[in-house]
Coordinates of C-alpha atoms in Angstrom, one line a residue:
Chain A
M1 CA -17.8 -34.4 -34.7
A2 CA -19.0 -31.9 -32.2
P3 CA -18.7 -32.7 -28.5
P4 CA -22.0 -33.3 -26.7
N5 CA -23.9 -30.4 -25.1
S6 CA -23.3 -31.7 -21.5
F7 CA -19.6 -31.3 -22.1
L8 CA -19.9 -27.8 -23.5
W9 CA -22.0 -26.7 -20.6
S10 CA -19.7 -28.2 -18.0
R11 CA -16.8 -26.6 -19.8
R12 CA -18.5 -23.2 -19.8
I13 CA -19.3 -23.4 -16.1
F14 CA -15.9 -24.6 -15.1
L15 CA -14.0 -22.1 -17.1
T16 CA -16.2 -19.2 -16.0
L17 CA -15.7 -20.0 -12.3
L18 CA -11.9 -20.5 -12.8
T19 CA -11.6 -17.2 -14.7
G20 CA -13.4 -15.5 -11.8
F21 CA -11.0 -17.1 -9.3
V22 CA -8.0 -16.0 -11.3
L23 CA -9.2 -12.5 -12.0
V24 CA -10.7 -11.3 -8.8
P25 CA -7.3 -10.5 -7.1
V26 CA -6.1 -8.9 -10.4
Y27 CA -9.2 -6.7 -10.4
V28 CA -8.7 -5.8 -6.7
M29 CA -5.1 -4.8 -7.4
V30 CA -6.0 -2.6 -10.4
S31 CA -9.1 -1.0 -9.0
S32 CA -7.7 -0.4 -5.5
S33 CA -4.6 1.2 -7.0
L34 CA -6.8 3.9 -8.4
K35 CA -8.8 4.6 -5.2
P36 CA -8.3 7.5 -2.8
L37 CA -6.9 6.4 0.6
A38 CA -10.3 6.9 2.4
D39 CA -11.9 4.4 0.0
V40 CA -9.4 1.6 0.6
S41 CA -9.4 2.2 4.4
G42 CA -13.1 1.7 4.7
K43 CA -15.4 -1.1 3.7
F44 CA -14.4 -2.8 0.5
R45 CA -16.3 -1.5 -2.5
W46 CA -16.4 -3.2 -5.9
V47 CA -16.9 0.1 -7.6
P48 CA -14.5 2.9 -6.6
S49 CA -16.1 6.0 -5.1
G50 CA -13.7 8.2 -7.1
L51 CA -10.8 7.5 -9.4
T52 CA -7.3 9.0 -8.8
I53 CA -3.9 8.4 -10.1
R54 CA -2.4 10.0 -7.0
P55 CA -1.2 6.6 -5.6
Y56 CA 1.0 6.1 -8.7
I57 CA 2.7 9.4 -8.0
D58 CA 3.0 8.9 -4.3
I59 CA 4.6 5.4 -4.4
W60 CA 7.9 6.9 -5.6
S61 CA 8.2 9.2 -2.6
T62 CA 6.7 7.2 0.3
V63 CA 9.5 4.6 -0.2
P64 CA 12.5 4.8 -2.5
L65 CA 10.8 2.5 -4.9
A66 CA 13.0 3.5 -7.8
R67 CA 16.1 2.4 -5.9
Y68 CA 14.5 -1.0 -5.0
F69 CA 13.5 -1.4 -8.6
V70 CA 17.1 -0.8 -9.8
N71 CA 18.4 -3.2 -7.1
S72 CA 15.9 -5.9 -8.2
L73 CA 16.8 -5.4 -11.8
I74 CA 20.5 -5.7 -11.2
V75 CA 20.2 -8.7 -8.9
A76 CA 17.7 -10.6 -11.0
G77 CA 19.4 -9.7 -14.3
A78 CA 22.9 -10.8 -13.1
A79 CA 21.6 -14.0 -11.5
T80 CA 19.8 -14.9 -14.8
V81 CA 22.8 -14.2 -17.0
C82 CA 25.2 -16.1 -14.8
S83 CA 23.1 -19.1 -14.3
V84 CA 22.2 -19.4 -18.0
V85 CA 25.8 -19.0 -19.3
I86 CA 27.2 -21.5 -16.8
A87 CA 24.3 -23.9 -17.3
V88 CA 24.8 -23.8 -21.1
F89 CA 28.4 -25.1 -20.8
A90 CA 27.6 -27.7 -18.2
A91 CA 24.5 -29.0 -20.0
Y92 CA 26.5 -29.2 -23.3
A93 CA 29.2 -31.3 -21.5
V94 CA 26.6 -33.6 -20.0
S95 CA 24.5 -33.9 -23.1
R96 CA 27.3 -34.6 -25.6
Y97 CA 30.2 -36.2 -23.8
E98 CA 30.9 -39.4 -21.8
F99 CA 33.1 -38.8 -18.8
R100 CA 33.8 -40.2 -15.4
G101 CA 31.5 -38.7 -12.7
K102 CA 28.8 -37.7 -15.1
R103 CA 26.1 -39.6 -13.2
T104 CA 27.3 -38.2 -9.9
F105 CA 27.2 -34.7 -11.3
T106 CA 23.7 -35.0 -12.7
V107 CA 22.3 -36.7 -9.6
T108 CA 23.8 -34.0 -7.4
V109 CA 22.4 -31.2 -9.5
L110 CA 19.0 -32.9 -9.6
S111 CA 18.9 -33.5 -5.8
T112 CA 19.9 -29.9 -4.9
Q113 CA 16.6 -29.0 -6.7
M114 CA 14.6 -30.3 -3.8
F115 CA 16.5 -28.8 -1.0
P116 CA 14.6 -26.2 0.9
G117 CA 16.0 -22.7 0.7
I118 CA 16.0 -22.4 4.4
L119 CA 18.7 -25.1 4.5
F120 CA 21.2 -22.8 2.7
L121 CA 20.1 -19.6 4.4
L122 CA 21.8 -20.1 7.7
P123 CA 25.1 -21.4 6.4
L124 CA 25.3 -18.8 3.7
F125 CA 24.5 -16.1 6.3
L126 CA 27.3 -17.3 8.5
I127 CA 29.7 -17.7 5.6
Y128 CA 29.1 -14.1 4.5
V129 CA 29.4 -12.8 8.0
N130 CA 32.7 -14.7 8.5
I131 CA 34.1 -13.6 5.1
G132 CA 33.2 -10.1 6.0
N133 CA 34.9 -10.3 9.4
A134 CA 38.0 -11.9 8.0
T135 CA 38.6 -10.0 4.8
G136 CA 36.4 -6.9 5.0
I137 CA 34.6 -7.9 1.8
A138 CA 31.0 -7.1 2.5
L139 CA 29.1 -10.0 0.9
F140 CA 26.5 -9.8 3.5
G141 CA 24.1 -7.0 2.6
S142 CA 25.6 -6.5 -0.9
R143 CA 24.1 -7.2 -4.2
G144 CA 26.9 -9.5 -5.1
G145 CA 26.1 -11.7 -2.2
L146 CA 22.4 -11.8 -3.1
I147 CA 23.2 -12.7 -6.7
L148 CA 25.4 -15.6 -5.5
T149 CA 22.6 -16.9 -3.2
Y150 CA 20.1 -16.7 -6.0
L151 CA 22.2 -19.1 -8.1
T152 CA 21.2 -21.7 -5.5
F153 CA 17.7 -21.9 -7.1
S154 CA 18.3 -21.0 -10.7
L155 CA 21.5 -22.9 -11.5
P156 CA 20.4 -26.5 -10.8
F157 CA 17.0 -25.9 -12.6
S158 CA 18.8 -24.4 -15.6
I159 CA 21.3 -27.2 -15.9
W160 CA 18.6 -29.8 -15.5
M161 CA 16.3 -28.2 -18.1
L162 CA 19.0 -27.5 -20.6
I163 CA 20.3 -31.1 -20.5
G164 CA 16.9 -32.3 -21.5
Y165 CA 16.7 -29.6 -24.2
F166 CA 20.1 -30.2 -25.7
D167 CA 19.4 -33.9 -25.8
S168 CA 16.5 -33.2 -28.1
V169 CA 18.7 -31.3 -30.5
P170 CA 19.8 -34.0 -33.0
R171 CA 23.5 -34.9 -32.6
D172 CA 23.9 -35.1 -36.4
L173 CA 23.8 -31.3 -36.4
D174 CA 26.7 -30.6 -34.2
E175 CA 28.7 -33.6 -35.4
A176 CA 28.4 -32.2 -38.9
A177 CA 29.7 -28.9 -37.7
L178 CA 32.6 -30.7 -36.0
V179 CA 33.3 -32.4 -39.3
D180 CA 33.2 -29.1 -41.1
G181 CA 36.0 -27.8 -39.0
C182 CA 34.2 -26.2 -36.0
G183 CA 35.8 -26.6 -32.6
P184 CA 33.5 -28.0 -29.9
L185 CA 32.7 -24.5 -28.7
G186 CA 32.0 -23.5 -32.3
A187 CA 29.6 -26.4 -32.6
L188 CA 28.0 -25.3 -29.3
F189 CA 27.5 -21.7 -30.2
R190 CA 26.8 -22.0 -33.9
V191 CA 24.6 -25.1 -33.9
V192 CA 23.4 -26.3 -30.5
V193 CA 22.6 -22.9 -28.9
P194 CA 20.6 -21.6 -31.9
A195 CA 18.7 -24.8 -32.1
A196 CA 18.0 -24.7 -28.4
I197 CA 16.9 -21.1 -28.2
P198 CA 13.4 -21.9 -26.9
G199 CA 14.9 -23.9 -24.1
I200 CA 17.4 -21.2 -23.2
V201 CA 14.8 -18.5 -23.2
A202 CA 12.6 -20.7 -21.0
V203 CA 15.4 -21.1 -18.5
A204 CA 16.2 -17.4 -18.5
V205 CA 12.6 -16.4 -18.0
Y206 CA 12.3 -18.9 -15.1
A207 CA 15.5 -17.8 -13.5
F208 CA 14.5 -14.1 -13.8
M209 CA 11.1 -14.7 -12.3
T210 CA 12.3 -16.6 -9.3
A211 CA 15.0 -14.0 -8.6
W212 CA 12.4 -11.2 -9.0
G213 CA 10.0 -12.8 -6.7
E214 CA 12.3 -14.2 -4.0
V215 CA 11.6 -13.0 -0.5
L216 CA 13.5 -15.2 2.0
F217 CA 17.1 -14.3 1.1
A218 CA 16.2 -10.8 0.2
S219 CA 14.8 -10.1 3.6
V220 CA 17.8 -11.5 5.5
M221 CA 20.7 -10.5 3.2
T222 CA 20.0 -6.9 2.2
N223 CA 20.4 -3.6 3.9
D224 CA 18.9 -0.2 3.3
T225 CA 20.8 0.5 0.1
T226 CA 20.6 -2.9 -1.5
R227 CA 17.0 -3.7 -0.6
T228 CA 15.0 -5.3 -3.4
L229 CA 11.3 -4.8 -4.2
A230 CA 10.4 -8.0 -2.4
V231 CA 11.3 -6.4 0.9
G232 CA 10.8 -2.8 -0.1
L233 CA 7.0 -3.1 -0.5
Q234 CA 6.7 -3.6 3.2
G235 CA 7.6 0.1 3.6
Y236 CA 4.1 1.2 2.7
S237 CA 2.7 0.0 6.0
T238 CA 3.5 2.5 8.8
L239 CA 2.5 2.5 12.4
N240 CA -0.3 5.0 11.7
N241 CA -1.5 4.0 8.3
V242 CA -1.4 1.2 5.7
Y243 CA -1.4 2.8 2.3
W244 CA -3.3 0.0 0.6
N245 CA -3.9 2.0 -2.6
Q246 CA -0.2 2.7 -2.9
I247 CA 0.7 -0.9 -2.1
M248 CA -1.6 -2.0 -4.9
A249 CA -0.2 0.6 -7.3
A250 CA 3.4 -0.4 -6.5
S251 CA 2.5 -4.1 -6.8
L252 CA 1.1 -3.4 -10.2
V253 CA 4.1 -1.4 -11.3
V254 CA 6.4 -4.2 -10.1
S255 CA 4.4 -6.9 -11.8
V256 CA 3.8 -5.4 -15.2
P257 CA 7.3 -5.9 -16.6
V258 CA 7.5 -9.6 -15.5
V259 CA 4.0 -10.5 -16.5
A260 CA 4.3 -8.8 -19.9
G261 CA 7.7 -10.5 -20.5
F262 CA 6.3 -13.8 -19.4
L263 CA 3.2 -13.7 -21.6
L264 CA 5.3 -12.6 -24.6
L265 CA 7.7 -15.5 -24.0
Q266 CA 5.3 -18.1 -22.8
R267 CA 5.4 -20.0 -26.1
Y268 CA 9.1 -20.6 -25.5
L269 CA 8.5 -21.6 -21.9
V270 CA 5.9 -24.2 -22.9
A271 CA 8.2 -25.5 -25.6
G272 CA 11.1 -25.6 -23.1
L273 CA 9.1 -27.3 -20.4
T274 CA 7.9 -29.9 -22.9
A275 CA 11.5 -30.8 -23.9
G276 CA 13.1 -30.4 -20.5
A277 CA 10.6 -31.7 -18.0
V278 CA 8.1 -33.8 -19.9
K279 CA 10.5 -36.1 -21.8
Chain B
M1 CA 30.8 -45.3 -27.7
T2 CA 28.7 -42.3 -28.6
T3 CA 27.5 -42.8 -32.2
T4 CA 25.3 -40.6 -34.2
T5 CA 22.6 -43.2 -34.1
A6 CA 21.7 -41.8 -30.7
A7 CA 20.2 -38.9 -32.6
S8 CA 17.1 -40.9 -33.5
A9 CA 15.2 -37.8 -32.5
D10 CA 11.5 -38.2 -33.2
S11 CA 11.2 -34.7 -34.5
G12 CA 7.5 -34.5 -33.9
E13 CA 6.8 -30.8 -33.8
R14 CA 10.4 -29.7 -33.5
T15 CA 11.5 -27.0 -35.8
V16 CA 15.2 -27.9 -35.8
R17 CA 16.9 -27.2 -39.2
K18 CA 16.9 -30.5 -41.1
D19 CA 19.4 -29.6 -43.7
S20 CA 22.4 -31.2 -42.1
P21 CA 24.7 -32.1 -45.0
G22 CA 24.4 -35.8 -44.8
A23 CA 26.4 -36.4 -48.0
A24 CA 29.3 -34.2 -46.9
R25 CA 29.7 -35.9 -43.6
G26 CA 32.7 -38.1 -44.5
P27 CA 34.1 -40.7 -42.1
R28 CA 32.7 -40.4 -38.7
R29 CA 35.8 -40.6 -36.6
T30 CA 37.7 -37.6 -38.1
G31 CA 35.2 -35.2 -36.7
R32 CA 35.0 -36.4 -33.1
I33 CA 37.0 -34.5 -30.5
R34 CA 38.7 -36.9 -28.2
R35 CA 40.2 -34.5 -25.8
I36 CA 39.3 -36.0 -22.4
G37 CA 39.7 -32.8 -20.5
L38 CA 37.1 -30.8 -22.4
P39 CA 34.0 -32.0 -20.6
Y40 CA 35.6 -31.1 -17.3
L41 CA 36.6 -27.7 -18.6
L42 CA 33.0 -27.0 -19.6
L43 CA 31.8 -28.2 -16.3
L44 CA 34.3 -26.2 -14.3
P45 CA 32.3 -23.0 -13.7
A46 CA 29.2 -25.0 -12.7
L47 CA 31.3 -27.3 -10.4
L48 CA 32.9 -24.3 -8.7
L49 CA 29.5 -22.6 -8.2
E50 CA 27.8 -25.8 -7.0
L51 CA 30.6 -26.2 -4.5
L52 CA 30.2 -22.6 -3.4
V53 CA 26.5 -22.3 -3.1
H54 CA 25.5 -25.9 -2.3
L55 CA 28.1 -28.3 -1.1
V56 CA 30.1 -26.0 1.3
P57 CA 26.9 -24.5 2.9
M58 CA 25.5 -28.0 3.3
V59 CA 28.6 -29.2 5.1
I60 CA 28.6 -26.1 7.2
G61 CA 24.9 -26.6 7.9
I62 CA 25.6 -30.2 9.1
V63 CA 28.5 -29.0 11.3
M64 CA 26.4 -26.2 12.7
S65 CA 23.7 -28.7 13.7
F66 CA 26.2 -30.3 16.2
K67 CA 27.1 -27.0 17.8
E68 CA 25.6 -24.9 20.5
L69 CA 25.2 -22.0 18.1
T70 CA 23.4 -19.1 19.8
Q71 CA 23.7 -15.4 19.1
F72 CA 26.8 -15.1 21.2
Y73 CA 28.8 -17.1 18.7
I74 CA 27.5 -15.7 15.5
R75 CA 30.4 -13.4 14.8
D76 CA 32.8 -16.4 15.1
W77 CA 30.8 -19.5 14.8
G78 CA 33.8 -21.8 14.7
T79 CA 34.4 -21.2 18.4
A80 CA 30.9 -22.3 19.4
P81 CA 31.1 -25.3 21.7
W82 CA 30.2 -28.8 20.4
S83 CA 27.0 -30.1 21.7
G84 CA 26.8 -33.6 20.1
F85 CA 23.3 -34.6 19.3
D86 CA 21.7 -32.2 21.7
N87 CA 20.1 -30.1 18.9
Y88 CA 18.6 -33.2 17.4
K89 CA 17.4 -34.4 20.8
V90 CA 15.7 -31.1 21.4
S91 CA 14.1 -31.1 18.0
V92 CA 12.6 -34.6 18.2
D93 CA 11.7 -34.6 21.9
F94 CA 8.0 -34.3 21.2
S95 CA 7.0 -33.9 24.8
A96 CA 9.0 -30.7 25.2
P97 CA 7.9 -27.3 23.7
V98 CA 10.5 -27.1 20.9
G99 CA 9.9 -30.7 19.6
K100 CA 6.2 -30.4 20.1
A101 CA 6.0 -27.3 18.0
L102 CA 8.2 -28.8 15.3
L103 CA 6.1 -31.9 15.1
H104 CA 2.9 -29.8 14.9
S105 CA 4.5 -27.6 12.2
F106 CA 5.5 -30.8 10.3
L107 CA 2.1 -32.3 10.4
V108 CA 0.5 -29.0 9.3
T109 CA 2.9 -28.8 6.4
V110 CA 2.2 -32.4 5.3
G111 CA -1.6 -31.8 5.4
F112 CA -1.3 -28.5 3.7
T113 CA 1.0 -29.8 1.0
L114 CA -1.2 -32.8 0.2
L115 CA -4.3 -30.6 -0.1
S116 CA -2.6 -27.9 -2.1
V117 CA -0.8 -30.3 -4.6
G118 CA -4.0 -32.3 -5.0
L119 CA -6.1 -29.2 -5.8
C120 CA -3.5 -27.7 -8.1
W121 CA -3.3 -30.9 -10.0
L122 CA -7.0 -31.4 -10.2
I123 CA -7.8 -27.8 -11.4
G124 CA -4.8 -27.8 -13.7
T125 CA -5.8 -31.1 -15.3
A126 CA -9.4 -30.2 -15.7
A127 CA -8.5 -26.8 -17.3
A128 CA -6.0 -28.4 -19.6
I129 CA -8.4 -31.1 -20.7
Y130 CA -11.3 -28.7 -21.2
M131 CA -9.0 -26.5 -23.3
Q132 CA -7.5 -29.4 -25.3
D133 CA -9.5 -28.6 -28.5
T134 CA -9.9 -25.2 -29.9
F135 CA -12.7 -22.8 -29.3
R136 CA -13.2 -19.0 -29.5
G137 CA -11.3 -17.1 -26.9
R138 CA -9.0 -20.1 -26.0
G139 CA -5.8 -18.2 -26.5
L140 CA -6.9 -15.2 -24.4
L141 CA -8.1 -17.5 -21.6
R142 CA -4.8 -19.4 -21.7
A143 CA -2.8 -16.2 -21.2
L144 CA -5.2 -15.1 -18.4
F145 CA -4.7 -18.4 -16.6
L146 CA -0.9 -17.9 -16.6
V147 CA -1.1 -14.5 -14.9
P148 CA -1.1 -15.8 -11.2
Y149 CA 2.0 -17.9 -12.1
A150 CA 3.8 -14.9 -13.7
L151 CA 3.0 -12.4 -10.9
P152 CA 5.9 -11.9 -8.4
V153 CA 5.0 -13.7 -5.2
Y154 CA 5.0 -10.7 -2.9
A155 CA 2.9 -8.6 -5.2
A156 CA 0.3 -11.4 -5.6
V157 CA 0.3 -12.5 -2.0
I158 CA 0.1 -8.9 -0.7
T159 CA -3.1 -8.4 -2.7
W160 CA -4.5 -11.5 -1.0
V161 CA -3.5 -10.0 2.4
F162 CA -5.5 -6.9 1.4
M163 CA -8.5 -9.1 0.4
F164 CA -8.3 -11.0 3.7
Q165 CA -8.3 -7.9 5.9
H166 CA -10.8 -8.0 8.7
D167 CA -12.4 -4.5 8.2
N168 CA -11.7 -3.5 4.6
G169 CA -11.1 -6.8 2.8
L170 CA -13.1 -8.2 -0.1
V171 CA -13.5 -11.7 1.4
N172 CA -15.4 -10.5 4.4
H173 CA -17.4 -8.0 2.4
V174 CA -18.6 -10.8 0.1
L175 CA -19.1 -13.5 2.6
H176 CA -20.6 -11.3 5.3
D177 CA -22.1 -8.2 3.8
Q178 CA -23.2 -9.5 0.4
L179 CA -23.9 -13.2 0.9
H180 CA -24.7 -13.2 4.7
L181 CA -22.9 -16.5 5.1
T182 CA -21.2 -15.5 8.4
D183 CA -22.7 -14.0 11.6
K184 CA -19.8 -11.5 11.8
P185 CA -16.7 -10.7 9.8
S186 CA -14.1 -13.4 10.3
F187 CA -10.4 -13.1 10.9
W188 CA -8.5 -14.8 8.1
L189 CA -4.8 -14.2 8.9
I190 CA -4.9 -15.2 12.5
G191 CA -6.4 -18.3 14.2
D192 CA -7.7 -21.4 12.5
N193 CA -8.9 -19.8 9.4
S194 CA -5.4 -18.9 8.4
F195 CA -4.9 -22.5 7.2
Y196 CA -7.6 -22.0 4.6
A197 CA -6.4 -18.6 3.6
L198 CA -2.9 -20.0 3.0
L199 CA -4.4 -22.9 1.0
V200 CA -6.5 -20.6 -1.2
V201 CA -3.5 -18.4 -2.0
S202 CA -1.2 -21.4 -2.6
V203 CA -3.7 -23.0 -5.0
W204 CA -4.4 -19.8 -6.8
K205 CA -0.7 -19.3 -7.3
G206 CA 0.2 -22.9 -8.0
W207 CA -2.4 -24.4 -10.3
P208 CA -1.3 -22.6 -13.5
F209 CA 2.0 -24.5 -13.4
A210 CA 0.1 -27.8 -13.4
F211 CA -2.0 -26.4 -16.2
L212 CA 1.1 -25.4 -18.2
I213 CA 2.8 -28.8 -17.8
I214 CA -0.3 -30.9 -18.5
M215 CA -1.1 -28.8 -21.6
A216 CA 2.4 -29.5 -22.9
G217 CA 1.9 -33.2 -22.1
L218 CA -1.4 -33.3 -23.9
Q219 CA 0.2 -32.0 -27.1
N220 CA 2.3 -35.2 -27.2
I221 CA -0.7 -37.5 -27.4
P222 CA -1.3 -38.4 -31.1
G223 CA -4.7 -37.4 -32.3
E224 CA -5.1 -40.7 -34.1
L225 CA -5.6 -42.4 -30.8
Y226 CA -8.7 -40.4 -30.1
E227 CA -10.0 -40.8 -33.7
A228 CA -9.6 -44.6 -33.4
A229 CA -11.3 -44.6 -30.1
A230 CA -14.1 -42.5 -31.4
L231 CA -14.6 -44.9 -34.3
D232 CA -14.7 -47.8 -31.8
G233 CA -17.6 -46.0 -30.1
A234 CA -15.7 -44.8 -27.0
G235 CA -17.4 -41.8 -25.3
L236 CA -15.5 -38.8 -24.0
W237 CA -15.3 -40.2 -20.5
Q238 CA -13.8 -43.5 -21.8
Q239 CA -11.3 -41.6 -23.9
L240 CA -10.3 -39.6 -20.9
R241 CA -9.8 -42.8 -18.8
R242 CA -8.3 -45.0 -21.4
I243 CA -6.2 -42.6 -23.4
T244 CA -5.6 -39.2 -21.8
L245 CA -4.9 -40.1 -18.2
P246 CA -2.6 -43.1 -19.0
S247 CA -0.7 -41.1 -21.6
L248 CA -0.2 -38.4 -19.0
R249 CA 1.3 -40.8 -16.4
P250 CA 5.0 -39.9 -16.9
V251 CA 4.2 -36.2 -17.1
N252 CA 2.2 -36.5 -13.9
Q253 CA 4.9 -38.3 -12.1
V254 CA 7.4 -35.5 -12.6
L255 CA 4.8 -32.8 -12.1
I256 CA 3.5 -34.1 -8.8
L257 CA 7.0 -34.6 -7.4
V258 CA 8.0 -31.0 -8.4
L259 CA 4.7 -29.5 -7.0
F260 CA 5.2 -31.5 -3.8
L261 CA 8.7 -30.3 -3.2
W262 CA 7.9 -26.7 -4.1
T263 CA 4.9 -26.5 -1.9
F264 CA 6.5 -28.3 1.0
N265 CA 9.5 -26.0 0.9
D266 CA 7.6 -22.8 0.2
F267 CA 8.6 -19.9 2.3
N268 CA 7.6 -16.9 0.3
T269 CA 3.8 -17.4 0.4
P270 CA 3.4 -17.9 4.2
F271 CA 6.1 -15.2 4.9
V272 CA 4.3 -12.5 3.0
L273 CA 0.9 -13.6 4.1
F274 CA 1.7 -13.8 7.9
G275 CA 5.1 -12.2 8.5
R276 CA 7.9 -13.6 10.6
T277 CA 5.7 -15.6 12.9
A278 CA 2.9 -17.6 11.3
P279 CA -0.3 -18.5 13.2
E280 CA -0.2 -22.0 14.7
A281 CA -2.7 -23.4 12.2
A282 CA -0.6 -22.4 9.2
D283 CA 2.9 -22.7 10.7
L284 CA 4.7 -24.2 7.7
I285 CA 8.0 -25.8 8.3
S286 CA 10.2 -23.3 6.4
V287 CA 8.8 -20.4 8.3
H288 CA 9.1 -22.4 11.5
I289 CA 12.8 -23.1 11.0
Y290 CA 13.3 -19.4 10.0
Q291 CA 11.6 -18.4 13.2
A292 CA 13.6 -20.9 15.3
S293 CA 16.8 -19.5 13.8
F294 CA 16.4 -15.8 13.2
V295 CA 13.7 -14.8 15.8
T296 CA 14.8 -16.9 18.7
W297 CA 18.4 -16.8 17.6
N298 CA 19.2 -20.5 18.0
F299 CA 21.1 -21.4 14.8
G300 CA 22.2 -24.8 16.1
T301 CA 18.6 -26.1 16.6
G302 CA 17.5 -24.4 13.4
S303 CA 20.3 -26.3 11.5
A304 CA 19.3 -29.6 13.1
M305 CA 15.7 -29.0 12.0
S306 CA 16.9 -28.3 8.5
V307 CA 18.9 -31.5 8.3
L308 CA 16.0 -33.5 9.6
L309 CA 13.8 -31.9 7.0
L310 CA 16.3 -32.7 4.3
L311 CA 16.5 -36.3 5.4
F312 CA 12.7 -36.5 5.3
L313 CA 12.6 -35.1 1.7
L314 CA 15.3 -37.5 0.6
V315 CA 13.4 -40.5 1.9
V316 CA 10.1 -39.4 0.5
T317 CA 11.6 -38.5 -2.9
G318 CA 13.5 -41.8 -3.1
A319 CA 10.5 -43.8 -2.2
Y320 CA 8.3 -41.9 -4.7
L321 CA 10.8 -42.4 -7.5
L322 CA 11.1 -46.1 -6.7
L323 CA 7.4 -46.6 -6.5
T324 CA 6.7 -44.7 -9.7
S325 CA 9.4 -46.4 -11.7
R326 CA 8.1 -49.8 -10.5
G327 CA 4.6 -48.8 -11.4
R328 CA 5.8 -47.8 -14.9
K329 CA 7.6 -51.1 -15.4
T330 CA 4.5 -53.1 -14.4
A331 CA 2.3 -50.9 -16.6
D332 CA 4.5 -51.6 -19.6
V333 CA 4.3 -55.4 -19.2

């Protein structure tokens, strides 16, 4: 039963326009990153006047991009690992046990999801400054402090998603493992976690992406040595010149790992979202 | 009592191992762990962190909003003098500059959020429905559509900044030089146009999420429903109205709430697009509070604004959840 022609045509037109909307910025990013500076400073041209890979060489020396890259990698990686591990335990407790305060806990976690980041920025800023003054531990400006703040976004989301995902793993499976002599942690790691891998991957991808793309906390809570990519890219605009070709090249270099990872793992993300958010 | 009957999992497309040894299960009770402390032990790390990153900062934020917290007291904010409700009075005194600017920013944010969420939902739904059945190139298109969502915010938005440049941007080149739609090249990142610039970027970045969620929701609609409807002579439009949209209701309720909260609280997009001070027409509330706190260095007022924002979001979310759950109940009857 083929759909009618009018449907096919409206689909073609809609999807073509949408593809254009999605791809134009991507094209601008890629093509401009290969243009000489004179070309990106003048009128925009769809077709570059000359191709050069110079921007890809210069980006590393104009700003310390490699250092920012490493900082971002450490901060986003650590925030991801922490929030996933902690969320796995918490979600298992909520999904499999009855205990007092369960509702309060889930409602609190759910509601912190909707708090604006700006709400935590000022207090965390002051806490870090005060801890620094009192104990000499420099949380403010350190990677550790940034990792801690990133858990404000990723932890509630991870717990929330994983509860939904663990709920969809049949209880028969881990109860059988308990009967067979596993401890509760054994049941969690041998049965529930393997069965919930798509959900866990989805949560990890999400946590990593938010940390990798975060700007607000990164711009307030970092200094010269701990700066992440989110803030570092601003270094390509100087008083005299905006190196648009280098900005585009750096944006592309920064994006490729996350976009590739995301597209590779998107199957899991869709499966995880289905179980966690849709049900 | 938690019994195993709770696991009546409708394992639709799930790929969980189904070889649980039903015969060797034995009496149920022996396997159950009855240690009361265990759930709390499992929750402990999460509880500690929630306390550290959410509850303590929130309490401090509320305390701060009752203090006269200017830059002189930053190093030791505990000593800042109490100011009662002064910060709140300043924030909601709509005849004075601070309150007026806050109200304006709030209204801009509401308008912007409604438009952005509406467009994201519309485009996402249309794309998901058009791509519901298979055709050549569907997989590739799907991956392409997810690219804006996967790109780091600053990399994506900075590309839009480049495109919106007055002299060397693509937007003016196309609208002015190629299509001759404008008399002279426009400014997009300052003045009234900035609202539309922000909207375009926000929709470009946000619609793939709606697409992703709705696609997932569509997979849960049984194909038999469509077959039965087609046999009864229902056209595509009727199938959409009678089957697809009603089946998507619960998905849409979650999706729209999440999109609303994300868009309303978004800081990254306007901050990368406009910098520390957004133009008046696109002065979203997050950036506004940031500016009130970190640019004019009045943390007390900034905190009061944050608390007001939080109260607003709580009320809206509560009302939304109430309304949609009531809607769901009446729809079931």
